[in-house]
Amino acid sequence: MPELPEVEVTRITLADRLNGGRVTAARLGKPLRWPLGCPPERLHGLRIGAMSRRGKYLWLPLQGADDAGGLLMHLGMSGSLNLADAPPPAGLHDHFELVTDRGTLRLTDPRRFGAIVWSDAIDVAPAAKLLARLGPEPFDPALTPAAFHRSLRARRTTIKAALLSGELIVGAGNIYVSEALFRAGIDPRARCDKISRPRSEKLLAALRQTLAQAISLGGSTLRDFRDAHGMSGAFQEQALVYGREGQPCGHCGGPIRRIVQGQRSTFFCPHCQRR
Ligand SMILES: [Zn+2]
């Protein structure tokens, strides 16, 4: 599943190339998770602005002489966006195309949980409604160690569950949460409200470091990947605990353990990570 780092790398890869371009056509394939919400012809002739990201959503602003809005895009479980000058004919899993004078932006999404939705602005429905429940952005300076610790103290669930829910910070998926908890020395079964202020500060730093590492890894090697899954695969090769059950911990040499929490695998070192 594309996680926040993959979506951010997609934005970095596409934003500059599309910014300032003009839409010449839009084509729909099979239905996605939600309908486009406007006739595709409405997009013709609109000027493309700077693509931004909120959580795992991308926002592509579009501006015309007497029309304005944008496309809110989500990659779902299996989606990827590619921009090509002369793409091959649309295949079985290509379900949206935005033809522009900068190339054709194409959504390939075999499972079709992704979506491309028109909204008159990012802060009105439907975009505003889809973005309303997202937790804080991991790199938002307003997410201070004090604010992060306050939100931990208000929760009695395990730290793993709280992080995966996206309420504490948005977009930290299973691999990145396992890695960040290891780096911070926190047991994934620890209760949120039992984590001290210094340890919560360490965790916030570890989350940011882990996500930044994944983004820079993707940024440097994305051209080798055919889809977003390839990027988590590359990150996984550098993982300290994720996918390493039974192998020695890089710090203490003891075996990495795997447990299941909320139907997801958690990898951790029982010696280095405390509750
Ligand atoms: Zn260890």
mmCIF file of C-alpha atoms in Angstrom, residues 21-242:
data_model
loop_
_atom_site.group_PDB
_atom_site.id
_atom_site.type_symbol
_atom_site.label_atom_id
_atom_site.label_comp_id
_atom_site.label_asym_id
_atom_site.label_seq_id
_atom_site.Cartn_x
_atom_site.Cartn_y
_atom_site.Cartn_z
ATOM 1 C CA GLY A 21 0.906 23.270 -17.707
ATOM 2 C CA ARG A 22 -2.521 23.197 -19.343
ATOM 3 C CA VAL A 23 -5.047 20.351 -19.465
ATOM 4 C CA THR A 24 -6.036 19.342 -22.974
ATOM 5 C CA ALA A 25 -8.190 16.286 -22.189
ATOM 6 C CA ALA A 26 -9.293 14.035 -19.353
ATOM 7 C CA ARG A 27 -10.340 10.405 -19.672
ATOM 8 C CA LEU A 28 -11.963 8.030 -17.212
ATOM 9 C CA GLY A 29 -11.552 4.241 -17.028
ATOM 10 C CA LYS A 30 -13.461 1.908 -14.731
ATOM 11 C CA PRO A 31 -15.069 3.448 -11.608
ATOM 12 C CA LEU A 32 -12.681 4.260 -8.754
ATOM 13 C CA ARG A 33 -13.523 4.494 -5.056
ATOM 14 C CA TRP A 34 -15.461 7.736 -5.551
ATOM 15 C CA PRO A 35 -16.739 9.362 -8.770
ATOM 16 C CA LEU A 36 -14.887 12.319 -10.315
ATOM 17 C CA GLY A 37 -17.798 14.586 -9.431
ATOM 18 C CA CYS A 38 -17.810 16.596 -12.657
ATOM 19 C CA PRO A 39 -17.890 15.871 -16.388
ATOM 20 C CA PRO A 40 -14.271 15.258 -17.541
ATOM 21 C CA GLU A 41 -14.768 17.989 -20.183
ATOM 22 C CA ARG A 42 -14.865 20.550 -17.381
ATOM 23 C CA LEU A 43 -11.097 20.054 -16.922
ATOM 24 C CA HIS A 44 -10.230 20.932 -20.529
ATOM 25 C CA GLY A 45 -8.229 24.129 -20.873
ATOM 26 C CA LEU A 46 -7.594 24.571 -17.125
ATOM 27 C CA ARG A 47 -4.139 25.725 -15.999
ATOM 28 C CA ILE A 48 -2.295 23.499 -13.484
ATOM 29 C CA GLY A 49 -0.942 24.956 -10.229
ATOM 30 C CA ALA A 50 1.481 23.678 -7.583
ATOM 31 C CA MET A 51 0.656 20.162 -6.368
ATOM 32 C CA SER A 52 0.500 19.827 -2.583
ATOM 33 C CA ARG A 53 0.062 16.928 -0.165
ATOM 34 C CA ARG A 54 -2.048 16.454 2.965
ATOM 35 C CA GLY A 55 -1.645 13.039 4.574
ATOM 36 C CA LYS A 56 -1.818 10.535 1.745
ATOM 37 C CA TYR A 57 -3.895 12.870 -0.446
ATOM 38 C CA LEU A 58 -2.483 14.952 -3.273
ATOM 39 C CA TRP A 59 -4.158 18.211 -4.328
ATOM 40 C CA LEU A 60 -3.719 19.452 -7.891
ATOM 41 C CA PRO A 61 -5.084 23.002 -8.215
ATOM 42 C CA LEU A 62 -6.670 23.883 -11.575
ATOM 43 C CA GLN A 63 -7.515 27.396 -12.747
ATOM 44 C CA GLY A 64 -9.437 28.646 -15.770
ATOM 45 C CA ALA A 65 -10.681 32.028 -16.979
ATOM 46 C CA ASP A 66 -14.037 31.534 -15.272
ATOM 47 C CA ASP A 67 -13.639 28.253 -13.422
ATOM 48 C CA ALA A 68 -11.390 27.153 -10.570
ATOM 49 C CA GLY A 69 -10.980 24.143 -8.356
ATOM 50 C CA GLY A 70 -8.753 21.120 -8.326
ATOM 51 C CA LEU A 71 -8.390 17.384 -8.158
ATOM 52 C CA LEU A 72 -7.992 15.587 -4.844
ATOM 53 C CA MET A 73 -6.138 12.368 -5.561
ATOM 54 C CA HIS A 74 -5.600 9.245 -3.435
ATOM 55 C CA LEU A 75 -3.608 6.190 -4.441
ATOM 56 C CA GLY A 76 -5.719 3.763 -2.381
ATOM 57 C CA MET A 77 -4.251 0.277 -1.870
ATOM 58 C CA SER A 78 -2.417 -0.178 -5.148
ATOM 59 C CA GLY A 79 -2.407 3.065 -7.123
ATOM 60 C CA SER A 80 0.473 4.910 -8.751
ATOM 61 C CA LEU A 81 0.639 8.122 -10.773
ATOM 62 C CA ASN A 82 2.966 8.483 -13.714
ATOM 63 C CA LEU A 83 3.636 11.328 -16.109
ATOM 64 C CA ALA A 84 4.852 10.400 -19.584
ATOM 65 C CA ASP A 85 5.263 12.316 -22.855
ATOM 66 C CA ALA A 86 4.033 9.505 -25.061
ATOM 67 C CA PRO A 87 2.518 6.761 -22.877
ATOM 68 C CA PRO A 88 1.500 3.407 -24.348
ATOM 69 C CA PRO A 89 -2.278 2.941 -24.895
ATOM 70 C CA ALA A 90 -4.217 2.759 -21.612
ATOM 71 C CA GLY A 91 -4.161 -0.755 -20.154
ATOM 72 C CA LEU A 92 -6.584 -2.813 -18.102
ATOM 73 C CA HIS A 93 -5.614 -1.101 -14.828
ATOM 74 C CA ASP A 94 -5.346 2.513 -16.054
ATOM 75 C CA HIS A 95 -8.454 4.313 -14.801
ATOM 76 C CA PHE A 96 -7.764 8.024 -15.121
ATOM 77 C CA GLU A 97 -5.792 10.152 -17.539
ATOM 78 C CA LEU A 98 -5.140 13.858 -17.490
ATOM 79 C CA VAL A 99 -3.662 14.808 -20.842
ATOM 80 C CA THR A 100 -1.641 18.033 -20.581
ATOM 81 C CA ASP A 101 0.879 19.969 -22.624
ATOM 82 C CA ARG A 102 3.462 18.632 -20.128
ATOM 83 C CA GLY A 103 2.614 14.977 -20.775
ATOM 84 C CA THR A 104 -0.084 12.530 -19.773
ATOM 85 C CA LEU A 105 -0.686 11.979 -16.065
ATOM 86 C CA ARG A 106 -2.039 8.481 -15.612
ATOM 87 C CA LEU A 107 -3.441 6.655 -12.562
ATOM 88 C CA THR A 108 -2.750 2.924 -12.640
ATOM 89 C CA ASP A 109 -4.717 1.165 -9.902
ATOM 90 C CA PRO A 110 -5.417 -2.595 -10.168
ATOM 91 C CA ARG A 111 -7.565 -2.730 -7.007
ATOM 92 C CA ARG A 112 -9.393 0.560 -7.691
ATOM 93 C CA PHE A 113 -9.469 1.801 -4.078
ATOM 94 C CA GLY A 114 -7.825 4.983 -5.286
ATOM 95 C CA ALA A 115 -9.770 8.097 -6.225
ATOM 96 C CA ILE A 116 -9.618 11.331 -8.223
ATOM 97 C CA VAL A 117 -12.261 13.798 -7.055
ATOM 98 C CA TRP A 118 -13.074 17.293 -8.295
ATOM 99 C CA SER A 119 -13.543 19.935 -5.600
ATOM 100 C CA ASP A 120 -14.174 23.682 -6.089
ATOM 101 C CA ALA A 121 -11.426 24.325 -3.503
ATOM 102 C CA ILE A 122 -9.386 22.318 -0.997
ATOM 103 C CA ASP A 123 -11.282 23.855 1.933
ATOM 104 C CA VAL A 124 -14.824 23.127 0.733
ATOM 105 C CA ALA A 125 -16.666 19.812 0.244
ATOM 106 C CA PRO A 126 -15.893 17.220 -0.938
ATOM 107 C CA ALA A 127 -12.138 17.838 -0.387
ATOM 108 C CA ALA A 128 -12.586 19.462 3.018
ATOM 109 C CA LYS A 129 -14.753 16.588 4.209
ATOM 110 C CA LEU A 130 -12.213 13.945 3.150
ATOM 111 C CA LEU A 131 -9.331 15.829 4.804
ATOM 112 C CA ALA A 132 -11.195 16.863 7.972
ATOM 113 C CA ARG A 133 -10.318 13.882 10.155
ATOM 114 C CA LEU A 134 -6.612 13.678 9.398
ATOM 115 C CA GLY A 135 -4.150 13.985 12.277
ATOM 116 C CA PRO A 136 -1.220 16.445 12.282
ATOM 117 C CA GLU A 137 1.379 16.369 9.485
ATOM 118 C CA PRO A 138 4.596 14.724 10.775
ATOM 119 C CA PHE A 139 6.812 17.633 9.676
ATOM 120 C CA ASP A 140 4.450 20.429 10.752
ATOM 121 C CA PRO A 141 6.415 22.726 13.134
ATOM 122 C CA ALA A 142 3.151 23.204 15.066
ATOM 123 C CA LEU A 143 3.491 19.558 16.133
ATOM 124 C CA THR A 144 5.846 20.332 19.029
ATOM 125 C CA PRO A 145 7.134 17.707 21.475
ATOM 126 C CA ALA A 146 4.772 19.218 24.076
ATOM 127 C CA ALA A 147 1.738 18.928 21.771
ATOM 128 C CA PHE A 148 2.701 15.355 20.827
ATOM 129 C CA HIS A 149 3.071 14.362 24.485
ATOM 130 C CA ARG A 150 -0.315 15.931 25.328
ATOM 131 C CA SER A 151 -2.022 13.830 22.662
ATOM 132 C CA LEU A 152 -0.257 10.690 23.985
ATOM 133 C CA ARG A 153 -1.442 11.402 27.527
ATOM 134 C CA ALA A 154 -5.051 11.558 26.343
ATOM 135 C CA ARG A 155 -4.920 7.975 25.005
ATOM 136 C CA ARG A 156 -4.970 4.621 26.797
ATOM 137 C CA THR A 157 -4.469 2.356 23.763
ATOM 138 C CA THR A 158 -1.094 0.834 22.834
ATOM 139 C CA ILE A 159 1.352 3.182 21.128
ATOM 140 C CA LYS A 160 1.436 0.942 18.040
ATOM 141 C CA ALA A 161 -2.350 1.137 17.577
ATOM 142 C CA ALA A 162 -2.424 4.895 18.202
ATOM 143 C CA LEU A 163 0.323 5.578 15.658
ATOM 144 C CA LEU A 164 -1.265 3.355 13.012
ATOM 145 C CA SER A 165 -4.646 5.064 13.492
ATOM 146 C CA GLY A 166 -3.158 8.268 12.083
ATOM 147 C CA GLU A 167 -4.600 10.363 14.923
ATOM 148 C CA LEU A 168 -1.256 11.242 16.552
ATOM 149 C CA ILE A 169 0.465 11.935 13.258
ATOM 150 C CA VAL A 170 -0.869 11.222 9.820
ATOM 151 C CA GLY A 171 0.555 8.680 7.420
ATOM 152 C CA ALA A 172 2.973 6.524 9.440
ATOM 153 C CA GLY A 173 2.336 3.018 8.093
ATOM 154 C CA ASN A 174 3.245 -0.346 9.598
ATOM 155 C CA ILE A 175 6.894 -0.517 8.489
ATOM 156 C CA TYR A 176 7.689 3.041 9.576
ATOM 157 C CA VAL A 177 5.961 2.690 12.966
ATOM 158 C CA SER A 178 7.930 -0.496 13.784
ATOM 159 C CA GLU A 179 11.196 1.190 12.828
ATOM 160 C CA ALA A 180 10.508 4.416 14.721
ATOM 161 C CA LEU A 181 9.521 2.559 17.922
ATOM 162 C CA PHE A 182 12.769 0.577 17.747
ATOM 163 C CA ARG A 183 14.835 3.736 17.266
ATOM 164 C CA ALA A 184 13.063 5.359 20.217
ATOM 165 C CA GLY A 185 13.490 2.240 22.416
ATOM 166 C CA ILE A 186 9.748 1.995 23.079
ATOM 167 C CA ASP A 187 7.908 -1.338 23.279
ATOM 168 C CA PRO A 188 5.045 -1.344 20.721
ATOM 169 C CA ARG A 189 2.731 -2.647 23.484
ATOM 170 C CA ALA A 190 3.408 0.363 25.743
ATOM 171 C CA ARG A 191 0.326 2.339 26.722
ATOM 172 C CA CYS A 192 0.290 5.872 25.284
ATOM 173 C CA ASP A 193 -0.466 7.593 28.589
ATOM 174 C CA LYS A 194 2.455 5.797 30.314
ATOM 175 C CA ILE A 195 5.086 7.231 27.964
ATOM 176 C CA SER A 196 7.109 9.980 29.641
ATOM 177 C CA ARG A 197 7.720 13.396 28.104
ATOM 178 C CA PRO A 198 11.432 12.699 27.286
ATOM 179 C CA ARG A 199 10.564 9.356 25.669
ATOM 180 C CA SER A 200 7.717 10.898 23.668
ATOM 181 C CA GLU A 201 10.120 13.551 22.380
ATOM 182 C CA LYS A 202 12.526 10.805 21.308
ATOM 183 C CA LEU A 203 9.663 9.012 19.559
ATOM 184 C CA LEU A 204 8.569 12.120 17.634
ATOM 185 C CA ALA A 205 12.165 12.649 16.467
ATOM 186 C CA ALA A 206 12.441 8.964 15.468
ATOM 187 C CA LEU A 207 9.185 9.136 13.480
ATOM 188 C CA ARG A 208 10.394 12.218 11.601
ATOM 189 C CA GLN A 209 13.815 10.672 10.975
ATOM 190 C CA THR A 210 12.289 7.406 9.699
ATOM 191 C CA LEU A 211 9.838 9.127 7.338
ATOM 192 C CA ALA A 212 12.499 11.554 6.080
ATOM 193 C CA GLN A 213 14.847 8.639 5.379
ATOM 194 C CA ALA A 214 12.113 6.853 3.408
ATOM 195 C CA ILE A 215 11.356 10.013 1.398
ATOM 196 C CA SER A 216 15.013 10.612 0.540
ATOM 197 C CA LEU A 217 15.488 6.947 -0.358
ATOM 198 C CA GLY A 218 12.471 7.135 -2.682
ATOM 199 C CA GLY A 219 13.583 10.452 -4.127
ATOM 200 C CA SER A 220 16.973 9.055 -5.063
ATOM 201 C CA THR A 221 15.785 5.741 -6.473
ATOM 202 C CA LEU A 222 12.175 6.210 -7.620
ATOM 203 C CA ARG A 223 13.032 5.973 -11.309
ATOM 204 C CA ASP A 224 13.926 2.323 -10.750
ATOM 205 C CA PHE A 225 10.493 1.500 -9.344
ATOM 206 C CA ARG A 226 7.510 0.534 -11.397
ATOM 207 C CA ASP A 227 5.099 1.251 -8.565
ATOM 208 C CA ALA A 228 4.944 2.603 -5.049
ATOM 209 C CA HIS A 229 5.297 -0.872 -3.533
ATOM 210 C CA GLY A 230 8.827 -1.074 -4.925
ATOM 211 C CA MET A 231 9.776 1.848 -2.722
ATOM 212 C CA SER A 232 8.614 0.266 0.560
ATOM 213 C CA GLY A 233 10.554 -2.780 -0.601
ATOM 214 C CA ALA A 234 13.732 -0.722 -0.896
ATOM 215 C CA PHE A 235 13.163 0.860 2.522
ATOM 216 C CA GLN A 236 12.549 -2.588 3.977
ATOM 217 C CA GLU A 237 16.025 -3.690 2.860
ATOM 218 C CA GLN A 238 17.442 -1.052 5.231
ATOM 219 C CA ALA A 239 14.994 -1.818 8.056
ATOM 220 C CA LEU A 240 16.441 -2.504 11.509
ATOM 221 C CA VAL A 241 13.542 -4.656 12.789
ATOM 222 C CA TYR A 242 10.757 -4.847 10.184
#
